[in-house]
Amino acid sequence: MAINTEKSQLGVGSGNILSWDTIDKLKEADTKALIKPLETEIQSNLTKQKDLTAITTLLSTFKSNVSNLTGDSTYLKREASTSGSSSVSVSVSSGVAEQELNLSVEQLASQDSFQSKKFSSRTDSVFSTDVSFGISIGGKDYVINADSTTTLEQLAEKINESTDKKVQAKILNVGGNEPFRLIIQSAETGEANKIGFYSITNPSSGNSSSDSTLEALGFYFDKSSGSGEKDSYGNEINRLTLKDPSQLTQDQQKNAGSQISKAQDAKFKYNGIDITRSSNKVEDLILGVSLTLNKVDKAGESTNSSIKQSTEGILEDIKAMVDSFNSLMNNVNEATKYDSETGLAGTFQGVREITSISSELNKIVNGVSKDGKSLASFGITVTKDGLLTIEDSTKLNDMITTKFDEFKSFFSSETKFTNVTARGDKKVEWGDEIKGKLTINGVEISIDIPKNYTAGSTSGTGSTGNEKDKKNALLKAITNASGLSDISASFDKDGKLILKGSGGTNIEIKGDSAFLEKLGLKEQKLEGKTEVVGGFFKGLNDTLNGLIGTNGTLTKYEESLTSSHKSLTESKEKRQKELDTKYTTMAEKWSQYDTIIAKLESQMNTVNGMIEAARNANK
């Protein structure tokens, strides 16, 4: 761009020699020599960053697909197939032991449920006087207060609000001239959720009820005999028992309430063992297995369920892995190619970090495991272009379904831990107090066990206390220490303290040597180990981590591109600023020179005029 200042007459005095056009041409030449190369490098850097992002994204997708085939979760999937009466539905979680179940349902769990007589409207008043009656469930009593204005709908609300949602009341439209009934039922199934009704004598509220109070709902109870019982509120009560319908008069039967179902537990046999539960959904019988009881079996019927390894989704995982590998290889090949005829090169042609991807991955996918198996053993082959193809899907599917252990041993990996144990070298002597501090894995633990310590006693028992209680107090102080995990403490048969690590954790013990000696310990550090072993594809997973992991080759290359872009941008801005300053200064100087030249030119013209005038005068 041409420099634009108010000194628009630049060049007039110098005969257009020191002109804006000359400055623009000089600046353009400097820009081409100093700025353009940096701009080209910056653009090349941005292209590399963009293309690298595409490659790392494809690598991440491929790694995810590989992880699906190497990780434990794929091989811990379980499925339950059932046959027989289908009286029980079975669902399983991952990792459940493979097993066979025989299930026979003798009784389904049910709710306690009652229906009132019929009412013509939801807003019909239920009682003629103020009343209080009780409902009991689960060993707890609830008092319902109502008056002569309480409608059917309001009574349902009172029951729901007063019973901690353990009893549910709702209005049901059953049709007919008087279509509305009040339904009262337990919220949960099981015998423990049986609903009971009781009348109240002289309640503190001033309201009361009798054996016949709930006849307003169509419930007819046997006459109770006063027993002097009180509910949990201190009210004198009489527990009520609903009459059998056969005991009702014909008039009573015409519009009576009734019990629809009785609260009862589920009863079923599990592999011949009698089981009782309060719900038809049983989740606490076998860890990770959920049983849903659907119906009662007839004599001789049962449901057989087989819990086995699930292979669902594994074939799709293989196909996804093959597709993601091929997409990655095609992209890498395109980014690293070179056409000798046209001279055109890919973005990363000659870049070792990218060109090495193909060789590293192909070395693995073309490899053979220690037991002589390769991808070809599973119907997966490598084409001449270095791509994967499922050449024999039947063979692959057969390996998955009928030779699953072979498939698993080739693809999957296993995490193994080497755990360490710190052993006391002598029996802990309990004749004196055990008081001091030790540090395990950076966690400081204070121990203060008096000489005469006995659990539950502040003064102790005897002169030396209870040795068993002292041991328990020491173990508790260690195992309950805040921040200390994967470490367990115990005593061996000789009374020596044992500290065991789990999950491959280290054990580091520090502290005052005299106190540690009392415990039979010493300062030391034992190193546990966590190792992922097995599985031919473990090497592939490790290679991918080496490429895009935290310290991976491509991760560092990406960081170098980002750093280089920042440096190039700063250099361009600096050079641009220097150029702008240079030519602004040049324009100012040239303007001054142009003015001087114009003055000299004017003076020269004046002198020449005088000389010419003198010459003419002498003629």
Coordinates of C-alpha atoms in Angstrom, one line a residue:
M1 CA 0.0 0.0 0.0
A2 CA 1.3 3.5 -0.9
I3 CA 2.3 5.8 2.0
N4 CA -0.3 8.4 2.4
T5 CA 0.5 11.7 4.1
E6 CA -0.5 15.3 3.8
K7 CA 2.8 16.0 2.0
S8 CA 1.2 15.2 -1.3
Q9 CA 3.6 17.5 -3.4
L10 CA 6.6 15.2 -2.7
G11 CA 8.7 15.0 -5.9
V12 CA 7.6 18.4 -7.3
G13 CA 10.9 20.0 -6.2
S14 CA 13.1 17.1 -7.4
G15 CA 11.4 16.7 -10.7
N16 CA 9.5 13.6 -9.5
I17 CA 12.8 11.8 -8.5
L18 CA 12.1 11.8 -4.8
S19 CA 8.4 10.8 -5.3
W20 CA 5.8 8.7 -3.5
D21 CA 6.0 6.3 -6.4
T22 CA 9.7 5.7 -5.8
I23 CA 9.1 5.1 -2.0
D24 CA 6.2 2.7 -2.8
K25 CA 8.4 0.7 -5.1
L26 CA 11.3 0.6 -2.6
K27 CA 8.9 -0.5 0.2
E28 CA 7.3 -3.1 -2.0
A29 CA 10.7 -4.6 -2.8
D30 CA 11.6 -4.7 0.9
T31 CA 8.2 -6.2 1.8
K32 CA 8.7 -8.9 -0.8
A33 CA 12.2 -9.7 0.6
L34 CA 11.5 -9.4 4.3
I35 CA 7.8 -9.9 5.0
K36 CA 6.5 -12.2 2.3
P37 CA 8.8 -15.1 3.3
L38 CA 7.5 -14.9 6.9
E39 CA 3.9 -14.8 5.7
T40 CA 4.5 -17.9 3.6
E41 CA 6.0 -19.7 6.6
I42 CA 3.0 -18.6 8.8
Q43 CA 0.5 -19.9 6.2
S44 CA 2.5 -23.2 5.9
N45 CA 2.5 -23.5 9.7
L46 CA -1.3 -23.0 9.9
T47 CA -1.9 -25.6 7.2
K48 CA 0.3 -28.0 9.1
Q49 CA -1.6 -27.3 12.4
K50 CA -4.9 -27.9 10.6
D51 CA -3.8 -31.1 8.9
L52 CA -2.2 -32.3 12.1
T53 CA -5.5 -31.8 14.0
A54 CA -7.2 -34.0 11.3
I55 CA -4.6 -36.7 11.8
T56 CA -4.6 -36.7 15.6
T57 CA -8.4 -36.8 15.6
L58 CA -8.3 -39.9 13.4
L59 CA -5.7 -41.4 15.7
S60 CA -7.9 -40.7 18.7
T61 CA -10.8 -42.4 17.0
F62 CA -8.6 -45.4 16.1
K63 CA -7.2 -45.6 19.6
S64 CA -10.8 -45.5 21.0
N65 CA -11.7 -48.4 18.8
V66 CA -8.6 -50.4 19.8
S67 CA -9.3 -49.7 23.4
N68 CA -12.8 -51.2 23.1
L69 CA -11.1 -54.4 21.9
T70 CA -8.3 -54.4 24.5
G71 CA -10.1 -53.2 27.6
D72 CA -11.7 -55.4 30.2
S73 CA -15.2 -53.9 29.8
T74 CA -15.8 -55.6 26.4
Y75 CA -15.1 -59.0 27.9
L76 CA -17.0 -58.5 31.1
K77 CA -20.3 -58.0 29.3
R78 CA -22.9 -60.6 30.2
E79 CA -26.3 -61.7 28.8
A80 CA -29.0 -63.8 30.2
S81 CA -31.1 -66.1 28.0
T82 CA -34.2 -67.7 29.5
S83 CA -36.4 -70.6 28.6
G84 CA -39.4 -72.3 30.2
S85 CA -42.4 -70.6 31.6
S86 CA -41.0 -67.0 31.5
S87 CA -42.3 -66.4 35.0
V88 CA -39.1 -64.5 35.8
S89 CA -37.2 -61.9 33.7
V90 CA -33.5 -61.8 34.3
S91 CA -31.1 -58.9 33.6
V92 CA -27.4 -58.8 34.5
S93 CA -24.6 -56.4 35.0
S94 CA -21.1 -56.6 33.6
G95 CA -18.7 -58.9 35.4
V96 CA -21.3 -61.3 36.9
A97 CA -20.1 -64.9 37.1
E98 CA -21.4 -67.1 34.4
Q99 CA -24.0 -69.5 35.9
E100 CA -27.2 -71.3 35.4
L101 CA -30.4 -70.4 37.3
N102 CA -33.6 -72.4 37.9
L103 CA -36.5 -70.2 39.1
S104 CA -40.0 -71.1 40.1
V105 CA -42.5 -68.5 41.4
E106 CA -45.0 -69.7 44.0
Q107 CA -46.5 -66.3 45.0
L108 CA -46.2 -62.7 43.8
A109 CA -45.7 -59.8 46.1
S110 CA -48.8 -57.5 46.3
Q111 CA -50.0 -54.4 47.9
D112 CA -52.8 -54.0 50.4
S113 CA -55.6 -52.3 48.5
F114 CA -59.1 -51.3 49.5
Q115 CA -62.0 -49.7 47.5
S116 CA -64.8 -47.6 49.1
K117 CA -68.4 -47.7 48.3
K118 CA -69.6 -45.7 45.2
F119 CA -70.2 -41.9 45.3
S120 CA -72.0 -39.8 42.8
S121 CA -69.4 -37.0 42.9
R122 CA -65.8 -36.2 43.9
T123 CA -67.2 -33.4 46.0
D124 CA -69.7 -35.5 48.0
S125 CA -69.3 -35.0 51.8
V126 CA -68.2 -38.2 53.5
F127 CA -69.0 -37.8 57.2
S128 CA -71.9 -36.3 59.0
T129 CA -69.8 -35.2 62.1
D130 CA -66.3 -34.3 63.0
V131 CA -64.2 -37.5 63.2
S132 CA -60.7 -38.8 63.8
F133 CA -59.7 -42.3 62.7
G134 CA -56.4 -44.1 62.4
I135 CA -54.5 -45.9 59.6
S136 CA -51.5 -48.1 60.5
I137 CA -48.8 -49.4 58.2
G138 CA -45.3 -50.7 58.7
G139 CA -45.6 -50.6 62.4
K140 CA -46.5 -46.9 62.5
D141 CA -49.8 -45.2 63.2
Y142 CA -51.2 -42.2 61.4
V143 CA -54.3 -40.1 62.5
I144 CA -56.7 -38.7 59.9
N145 CA -58.8 -35.8 61.0
A146 CA -62.0 -34.9 59.1
D147 CA -65.2 -33.0 59.6
S148 CA -68.7 -32.9 58.2
T149 CA -67.6 -30.7 55.2
T150 CA -64.7 -33.0 54.1
T151 CA -65.4 -34.2 50.6
L152 CA -64.3 -37.5 49.0
E153 CA -61.5 -35.7 47.2
Q154 CA -60.3 -33.8 50.3
L155 CA -60.3 -37.1 52.3
A156 CA -57.9 -38.6 49.7
E157 CA -55.6 -35.6 50.0
K158 CA -55.7 -35.9 53.8
I159 CA -54.7 -39.5 53.7
N160 CA -51.8 -38.9 51.3
E161 CA -50.5 -36.0 53.3
S162 CA -50.8 -37.7 56.7
T163 CA -49.2 -41.0 56.0
D164 CA -45.7 -40.0 54.8
K165 CA -46.6 -41.3 51.3
K166 CA -46.7 -44.9 52.7
V167 CA -50.4 -45.1 51.9
Q168 CA -51.8 -43.8 48.6
A169 CA -55.3 -42.6 48.2
K170 CA -56.9 -41.7 44.9
I171 CA -60.4 -41.3 43.3
L172 CA -61.2 -43.7 40.6
N173 CA -64.1 -43.3 38.1
V174 CA -65.5 -46.8 37.6
G175 CA -68.6 -45.7 35.6
G176 CA -72.3 -46.1 36.3
N177 CA -74.8 -43.8 38.1
E178 CA -72.4 -43.4 41.0
P179 CA -69.1 -43.7 39.3
F180 CA -66.5 -42.6 42.0
R181 CA -64.7 -44.8 44.5
L182 CA -61.9 -44.0 46.9
I183 CA -59.0 -46.4 46.5
I184 CA -56.7 -46.8 49.5
Q185 CA -53.5 -48.8 48.9
S186 CA -50.0 -49.3 50.3
A187 CA -47.3 -47.6 48.3
E188 CA -45.2 -50.7 48.3
T189 CA -45.7 -54.4 48.1
G190 CA -45.0 -57.0 50.9
E191 CA -46.5 -58.4 54.0
A192 CA -44.8 -55.7 56.1
N193 CA -46.9 -53.1 54.3
K194 CA -50.3 -54.4 55.5
I195 CA -52.8 -51.5 56.1
G196 CA -54.8 -51.5 59.3
F197 CA -57.7 -49.2 60.5
Y198 CA -58.5 -48.3 64.0
S199 CA -61.1 -46.1 65.9
I200 CA -60.0 -43.5 68.4
T201 CA -61.6 -42.8 71.7
N202 CA -61.4 -39.2 73.2
P203 CA -58.5 -38.0 71.0
S204 CA -56.7 -34.8 72.0
S205 CA -58.3 -33.0 69.1
G206 CA -61.8 -33.5 70.5
N207 CA -62.8 -35.7 67.6
S208 CA -63.4 -39.4 68.0
S209 CA -64.6 -42.4 66.0
S210 CA -66.3 -45.8 66.5
D211 CA -66.4 -49.2 64.9
S212 CA -69.0 -47.8 62.5
T213 CA -67.4 -44.5 61.6
L214 CA -65.8 -45.8 58.3
E215 CA -69.2 -47.3 57.2
A216 CA -69.4 -43.9 55.6
L217 CA -66.9 -45.3 53.1
G218 CA -68.7 -48.6 52.9
F219 CA -66.2 -50.4 55.3
Y220 CA -67.9 -52.7 57.8
F221 CA -65.8 -53.9 60.6
D222 CA -66.3 -56.6 63.3
K223 CA -67.2 -55.1 66.7
S224 CA -63.9 -54.6 68.5
S225 CA -63.4 -55.3 72.2
G226 CA -61.8 -52.5 74.1
S227 CA -58.2 -53.6 74.9
G228 CA -56.8 -50.4 76.3
E229 CA -54.3 -50.2 73.6
K230 CA -52.8 -46.8 72.6
D231 CA -51.4 -45.6 69.3
S232 CA -48.1 -43.8 68.9
Y233 CA -49.8 -40.5 69.6
G234 CA -51.1 -41.7 73.0
N235 CA -54.7 -42.0 71.8
E236 CA -56.9 -44.8 73.2
I237 CA -57.8 -47.0 70.2
N238 CA -59.5 -50.1 69.0
R239 CA -57.9 -52.0 66.1
L240 CA -60.6 -52.9 63.5
T241 CA -61.0 -56.1 61.3
L242 CA -62.9 -55.9 58.0
K243 CA -65.9 -58.2 57.9
D244 CA -65.9 -61.0 55.4
P245 CA -68.4 -60.0 52.6
S246 CA -70.5 -63.1 53.4
Q247 CA -71.2 -61.6 56.8
L248 CA -72.8 -58.5 55.4
T249 CA -76.6 -58.0 55.0
Q250 CA -78.1 -57.8 51.6
D251 CA -78.5 -54.0 52.0
Q252 CA -74.9 -53.6 53.1
Q253 CA -73.7 -55.7 50.2
K254 CA -75.4 -53.4 47.6
N255 CA -72.9 -50.6 48.1
A256 CA -70.1 -51.8 50.3
G257 CA -66.4 -51.2 50.2
S258 CA -64.0 -54.1 50.0
Q259 CA -60.4 -55.3 50.1
I260 CA -59.2 -55.7 46.5
S261 CA -55.9 -57.3 47.3
K262 CA -53.9 -58.3 50.4
A263 CA -50.4 -57.4 51.2
Q264 CA -48.1 -60.4 50.8
D265 CA -44.5 -61.2 50.1
A266 CA -43.2 -62.8 47.0
K267 CA -42.2 -66.5 47.3
F268 CA -40.1 -68.4 44.8
K269 CA -37.5 -71.1 44.5
Y270 CA -33.9 -70.3 43.4
N271 CA -32.1 -73.5 42.4
G272 CA -34.4 -75.4 44.7
I273 CA -33.9 -72.9 47.7
D274 CA -37.0 -71.2 49.1
I275 CA -36.7 -67.4 48.9
T276 CA -39.0 -64.7 50.3
R277 CA -38.9 -61.0 49.3
S278 CA -41.2 -58.1 49.8
S279 CA -41.0 -57.0 46.2
N280 CA -41.4 -58.7 42.8
K281 CA -38.1 -57.0 41.7
V282 CA -35.3 -58.8 43.5
E283 CA -31.8 -57.3 43.2
D284 CA -30.1 -58.5 46.4
L285 CA -30.1 -62.3 45.8
I286 CA -27.2 -62.5 43.4
L287 CA -24.7 -59.6 43.1
G288 CA -25.2 -57.9 39.7
V289 CA -28.3 -59.9 38.8
S290 CA -31.8 -58.4 38.8
L291 CA -34.9 -60.7 38.9
T292 CA -38.4 -59.6 38.0
L293 CA -41.2 -61.9 39.0
N294 CA -43.9 -61.8 36.4
K295 CA -46.4 -64.5 37.2
V296 CA -47.0 -67.6 39.4
D297 CA -45.9 -70.9 37.9
K298 CA -48.2 -73.8 37.5
A299 CA -47.2 -77.1 39.1
G300 CA -44.1 -78.4 37.4
E301 CA -43.3 -75.2 35.6
S302 CA -40.1 -73.0 36.1
T303 CA -37.9 -70.6 34.3
N304 CA -34.3 -71.6 33.3
S305 CA -31.8 -68.8 32.8
S306 CA -28.3 -69.0 31.5
I307 CA -25.9 -66.2 32.3
K308 CA -23.0 -66.2 29.8
Q309 CA -20.4 -64.0 28.1
S310 CA -22.1 -61.5 25.8
T311 CA -20.5 -61.1 22.4
E312 CA -22.9 -58.4 21.3
G313 CA -21.3 -55.5 19.7
I314 CA -17.8 -57.1 19.3
L315 CA -18.1 -57.6 15.6
E316 CA -19.2 -54.0 15.2
D317 CA -16.2 -53.0 17.3
I318 CA -13.9 -54.9 14.9
K319 CA -15.5 -53.2 11.8
A320 CA -15.2 -49.8 13.5
M321 CA -11.5 -50.5 14.2
V322 CA -10.9 -51.5 10.6
D323 CA -12.7 -48.5 9.2
S324 CA -10.9 -46.0 11.5
F325 CA -7.5 -47.6 10.7
N326 CA -8.1 -47.3 7.0
S327 CA -9.3 -43.6 7.3
L328 CA -6.1 -42.8 9.3
M329 CA -3.8 -44.5 6.8
N330 CA -5.4 -42.8 3.8
N331 CA -5.1 -39.5 5.4
V332 CA -1.4 -40.0 6.4
N333 CA -0.5 -41.3 2.9
E334 CA -2.1 -38.2 1.3
A335 CA -0.3 -35.9 3.8
T336 CA 3.1 -37.5 3.1
K337 CA 3.0 -38.3 -0.6
Y338 CA 5.3 -36.8 -3.3
D339 CA 4.6 -36.7 -7.0
S340 CA 7.9 -36.7 -8.9
E341 CA 6.3 -35.7 -12.2
T342 CA 4.5 -32.6 -10.9
G343 CA 6.8 -31.9 -8.0
L344 CA 3.7 -31.6 -5.7
A345 CA 4.2 -32.7 -2.1
G346 CA 1.9 -33.4 0.8
T347 CA 1.8 -31.1 3.8
F348 CA 4.0 -33.5 5.8
Q349 CA 6.2 -34.9 3.1
G350 CA 9.5 -35.6 4.8
V351 CA 8.3 -34.8 8.3
R352 CA 9.5 -37.8 10.4
E353 CA 6.9 -37.5 13.1
I354 CA 4.1 -38.1 10.5
T355 CA 5.9 -40.4 8.0
S356 CA 6.7 -42.8 10.9
I357 CA 3.0 -43.4 11.7
S358 CA 2.4 -45.8 8.9
S359 CA 5.6 -47.9 9.5
E360 CA 5.0 -48.1 13.2
L361 CA 1.3 -49.2 12.9
N362 CA 1.8 -51.5 10.0
K363 CA 4.6 -53.3 11.9
I364 CA 2.1 -54.2 14.6
V365 CA -0.9 -55.1 12.4
N366 CA 1.3 -57.3 10.3
G367 CA 2.8 -59.0 13.4
V368 CA 2.3 -62.4 14.9
S369 CA 1.6 -63.2 18.5
K370 CA 3.8 -65.5 20.6
D371 CA 1.4 -68.4 20.0
G372 CA 1.5 -67.9 16.3
K373 CA -1.7 -66.0 15.7
S374 CA -2.2 -62.9 13.5
L375 CA -5.1 -60.8 12.3
A376 CA -5.4 -63.2 9.4
S377 CA -6.2 -66.0 11.9
F378 CA -9.5 -64.1 12.5
G379 CA -10.3 -63.3 8.9
I380 CA -8.7 -59.8 8.9
T381 CA -6.0 -59.3 6.2
V382 CA -3.7 -56.4 5.1
T383 CA -4.0 -55.3 1.5
K384 CA -1.1 -54.3 -0.7
D385 CA -1.9 -50.7 0.0
G386 CA -1.4 -51.3 3.7
L387 CA -5.1 -51.1 4.6
L388 CA -7.2 -53.6 6.6
T389 CA -10.0 -55.6 5.2
I390 CA -12.4 -58.2 6.8
E391 CA -11.8 -60.9 4.1
D392 CA -13.7 -63.6 5.9
S393 CA -16.5 -62.3 8.1
T394 CA -17.8 -65.9 8.7
K395 CA -14.5 -66.9 10.1
L396 CA -14.3 -63.8 12.3
N397 CA -17.9 -64.3 13.6
D398 CA -17.1 -68.0 14.2
M399 CA -14.1 -67.1 16.3
I400 CA -16.1 -64.6 18.3
T401 CA -19.0 -67.0 19.0
T402 CA -17.4 -70.4 19.3
K403 CA -13.7 -69.7 20.2
F404 CA -14.2 -66.7 22.4
D405 CA -11.3 -67.5 24.7
E406 CA -8.8 -67.5 21.7
F407 CA -10.3 -64.2 20.5
K408 CA -10.0 -62.7 23.9
S409 CA -6.5 -63.8 24.5
F410 CA -5.4 -62.2 21.2
F411 CA -7.1 -58.8 21.5
S412 CA -7.6 -58.2 25.2
S413 CA -5.1 -57.1 27.9
E414 CA -5.1 -57.6 31.7
T415 CA -4.1 -55.4 34.5
K416 CA -1.9 -57.2 37.1
F417 CA -0.7 -55.8 40.4
T418 CA 2.4 -56.7 42.3
N419 CA 1.6 -55.9 45.9
V420 CA 4.1 -55.3 48.7
T421 CA 3.9 -56.1 52.4
A422 CA 5.8 -54.5 55.3
R423 CA 6.2 -57.1 58.1
G424 CA 7.1 -56.3 61.7
D425 CA 10.3 -58.1 62.8
K426 CA 9.1 -58.7 66.3
K427 CA 5.9 -59.1 68.4
V428 CA 4.4 -55.8 69.7
E429 CA 4.8 -55.7 73.5
W430 CA 1.6 -54.4 75.2
G431 CA 2.9 -54.1 78.7
D432 CA 3.6 -50.3 78.3
E433 CA 1.7 -47.5 76.6
I434 CA 1.9 -47.3 72.8
K435 CA 2.2 -43.6 72.1
G436 CA 3.8 -41.8 69.2
K437 CA 3.5 -40.9 65.5
L438 CA 4.3 -42.7 62.3
T439 CA 3.9 -41.7 58.7
I440 CA 2.6 -44.2 56.1
N441 CA 2.7 -43.0 52.5
G442 CA 2.8 -39.3 53.6
V443 CA -0.1 -39.6 56.0
E444 CA 0.9 -38.9 59.6
I445 CA -0.9 -41.2 62.1
S446 CA -1.1 -40.3 65.8
I447 CA -1.3 -43.4 68.1
D448 CA -2.1 -43.1 71.8
I449 CA -3.0 -46.4 73.5
P450 CA -2.6 -46.3 77.4
K451 CA -1.0 -49.1 79.3
N452 CA -4.3 -50.1 80.9
Y453 CA -6.5 -49.5 77.9
T454 CA -9.7 -51.5 77.5
A455 CA -12.4 -50.7 74.9
G456 CA -15.4 -48.8 76.2
S457 CA -13.6 -47.9 79.5
T458 CA -11.9 -44.6 80.3
S459 CA -10.1 -46.1 83.4
G460 CA -9.0 -49.4 81.8
T461 CA -9.2 -52.8 83.4
G462 CA -6.3 -54.1 85.4
S463 CA -2.8 -52.9 85.3
T464 CA -2.1 -53.8 81.7
G465 CA -5.5 -53.5 80.1
N466 CA -6.9 -55.8 77.4
E467 CA -4.4 -56.9 74.7
K468 CA -7.1 -57.7 72.1
D469 CA -8.6 -54.2 72.5
K470 CA -5.2 -52.6 72.2
K471 CA -4.5 -54.5 69.0
N472 CA -7.9 -53.4 67.6
A473 CA -7.2 -49.8 68.6
L474 CA -3.9 -49.8 66.7
L475 CA -5.4 -51.4 63.6
K476 CA -8.3 -48.9 63.7
A477 CA -5.9 -45.9 64.0
I478 CA -4.0 -47.1 60.9
T479 CA -6.9 -48.3 58.6
N480 CA -9.1 -45.3 59.4
A481 CA -6.4 -42.7 58.9
S482 CA -7.7 -39.9 56.6
G483 CA -6.1 -40.0 53.2
L484 CA -4.5 -43.4 53.6
S485 CA -5.9 -45.8 50.9
D486 CA -5.1 -49.2 49.6
I487 CA -3.3 -50.2 52.8
S488 CA -4.6 -52.8 55.3
A489 CA -3.2 -53.6 58.7
S490 CA -3.3 -56.9 60.7
F491 CA -1.4 -59.1 63.1
D492 CA 0.1 -62.5 62.3
K493 CA -0.2 -65.5 64.6
D494 CA 3.0 -64.4 66.4
G495 CA 1.6 -60.9 67.2
K496 CA 3.7 -59.1 64.6
L497 CA 2.2 -56.1 62.8
I498 CA 1.6 -56.6 59.1
L499 CA 0.9 -53.7 56.6
K500 CA -0.3 -54.9 53.1
G501 CA -0.7 -52.8 50.0
S502 CA -3.3 -53.4 47.3
G503 CA -3.7 -52.2 43.7
G504 CA 0.0 -52.1 43.2
T505 CA 0.4 -49.2 45.7
N506 CA 3.8 -48.4 47.4
I507 CA 4.4 -48.6 51.1
E508 CA 6.7 -46.0 52.6
I509 CA 7.1 -45.9 56.4
K510 CA 8.7 -43.0 58.3
G511 CA 8.8 -41.9 61.9
D512 CA 10.8 -41.8 65.1
S513 CA 13.0 -44.9 65.2
A514 CA 12.3 -45.7 68.8
F515 CA 8.5 -45.6 68.3
L516 CA 8.8 -47.6 65.1
E517 CA 10.9 -50.2 67.0
K518 CA 8.1 -50.6 69.5
L519 CA 5.8 -51.6 66.6
G520 CA 8.5 -53.9 65.2
L521 CA 8.8 -51.6 62.2
K522 CA 11.6 -49.5 60.6
E523 CA 11.8 -46.7 58.0
Q524 CA 11.6 -48.3 54.6
K525 CA 10.1 -47.9 51.1
L526 CA 8.6 -50.8 49.3
E527 CA 7.5 -50.3 45.7
G528 CA 4.4 -52.0 44.3
K529 CA 3.8 -52.4 40.6
T530 CA 0.9 -52.1 38.2
E531 CA 1.3 -53.7 34.8
V532 CA -0.9 -54.3 31.8
V533 CA 0.0 -57.6 30.3
G534 CA -1.3 -59.9 27.6
G535 CA -3.2 -59.3 24.4
F536 CA -1.5 -58.9 21.0
F537 CA -3.1 -55.5 20.6
K538 CA -1.6 -54.2 23.8
G539 CA 1.5 -53.2 21.7
L540 CA -0.8 -51.3 19.4
N541 CA -2.4 -49.4 22.3
D542 CA 1.1 -48.6 23.6
T543 CA 2.2 -47.3 20.2
L544 CA -0.9 -45.0 20.0
N545 CA -0.2 -43.6 23.4
G546 CA 3.4 -42.9 22.3
L547 CA 1.9 -40.9 19.4
I548 CA -0.9 -38.9 21.0
G549 CA -0.4 -39.4 24.7
T550 CA 0.7 -36.6 27.1
N551 CA 4.3 -36.9 26.0
G552 CA 3.6 -38.4 22.6
T553 CA 5.5 -37.6 19.5
L554 CA 2.6 -35.8 17.8
T555 CA 1.7 -34.0 21.0
K556 CA 5.2 -32.5 21.1
Y557 CA 5.2 -31.8 17.4
E558 CA 1.9 -29.9 17.8
E559 CA 3.4 -27.9 20.6
S560 CA 6.4 -27.1 18.4
L561 CA 4.1 -25.9 15.6
T562 CA 2.2 -23.7 18.0
S563 CA 5.5 -22.2 19.4
S564 CA 6.8 -21.7 15.9
H565 CA 3.6 -19.9 14.8
K566 CA 3.9 -17.5 17.7
S567 CA 7.6 -16.8 16.9
L568 CA 6.9 -16.2 13.2
T569 CA 4.0 -13.9 14.0
E570 CA 6.1 -11.9 16.3
S571 CA 9.0 -11.7 13.8
K572 CA 6.6 -10.5 11.0
E573 CA 5.0 -7.9 13.3
K574 CA 8.5 -6.6 14.3
R575 CA 9.8 -6.5 10.7
Q576 CA 6.6 -4.8 9.5
K577 CA 7.0 -2.2 12.2
E578 CA 10.6 -1.6 11.2
L579 CA 9.7 -1.2 7.6
D580 CA 6.9 1.2 8.4
T581 CA 9.2 3.3 10.6
K582 CA 12.0 3.2 7.9
Y583 CA 9.8 4.5 5.1
T584 CA 7.9 7.0 7.3
T585 CA 11.4 8.5 8.2
M586 CA 12.5 8.3 4.5
A587 CA 9.3 10.2 3.4
E588 CA 10.0 12.9 5.9
K589 CA 13.6 13.3 4.8
W590 CA 12.7 13.2 1.2
S591 CA 10.2 15.9 1.8
Q592 CA 12.9 18.1 3.3
Y593 CA 15.3 17.3 0.4
D594 CA 12.6 18.1 -2.1
T595 CA 12.0 21.5 -0.5
I596 CA 15.7 22.3 -0.6
I597 CA 16.0 21.2 -4.2
A598 CA 13.0 23.4 -5.1
K599 CA 14.7 26.4 -3.4
L600 CA 18.0 25.8 -5.1
E601 CA 16.2 25.4 -8.4
S602 CA 14.4 28.7 -7.8
Q603 CA 17.7 30.4 -6.9
M604 CA 19.4 28.9 -10.0
N605 CA 16.6 30.2 -12.2
T606 CA 17.0 33.7 -10.6
V607 CA 20.8 33.7 -11.2
N608 CA 20.3 32.5 -14.8
G609 CA 17.8 35.3 -15.3
M610 CA 20.2 37.9 -14.1
I611 CA 23.0 36.5 -16.3
E612 CA 20.7 36.5 -19.3
A613 CA 19.6 40.1 -18.5
A614 CA 23.3 41.3 -18.2
R615 CA 24.2 39.6 -21.4
N616 CA 21.3 41.3 -23.2
A617 CA 22.3 44.7 -21.8
N618 CA 25.9 44.5 -23.1
K619 CA 24.8 43.9 -26.7

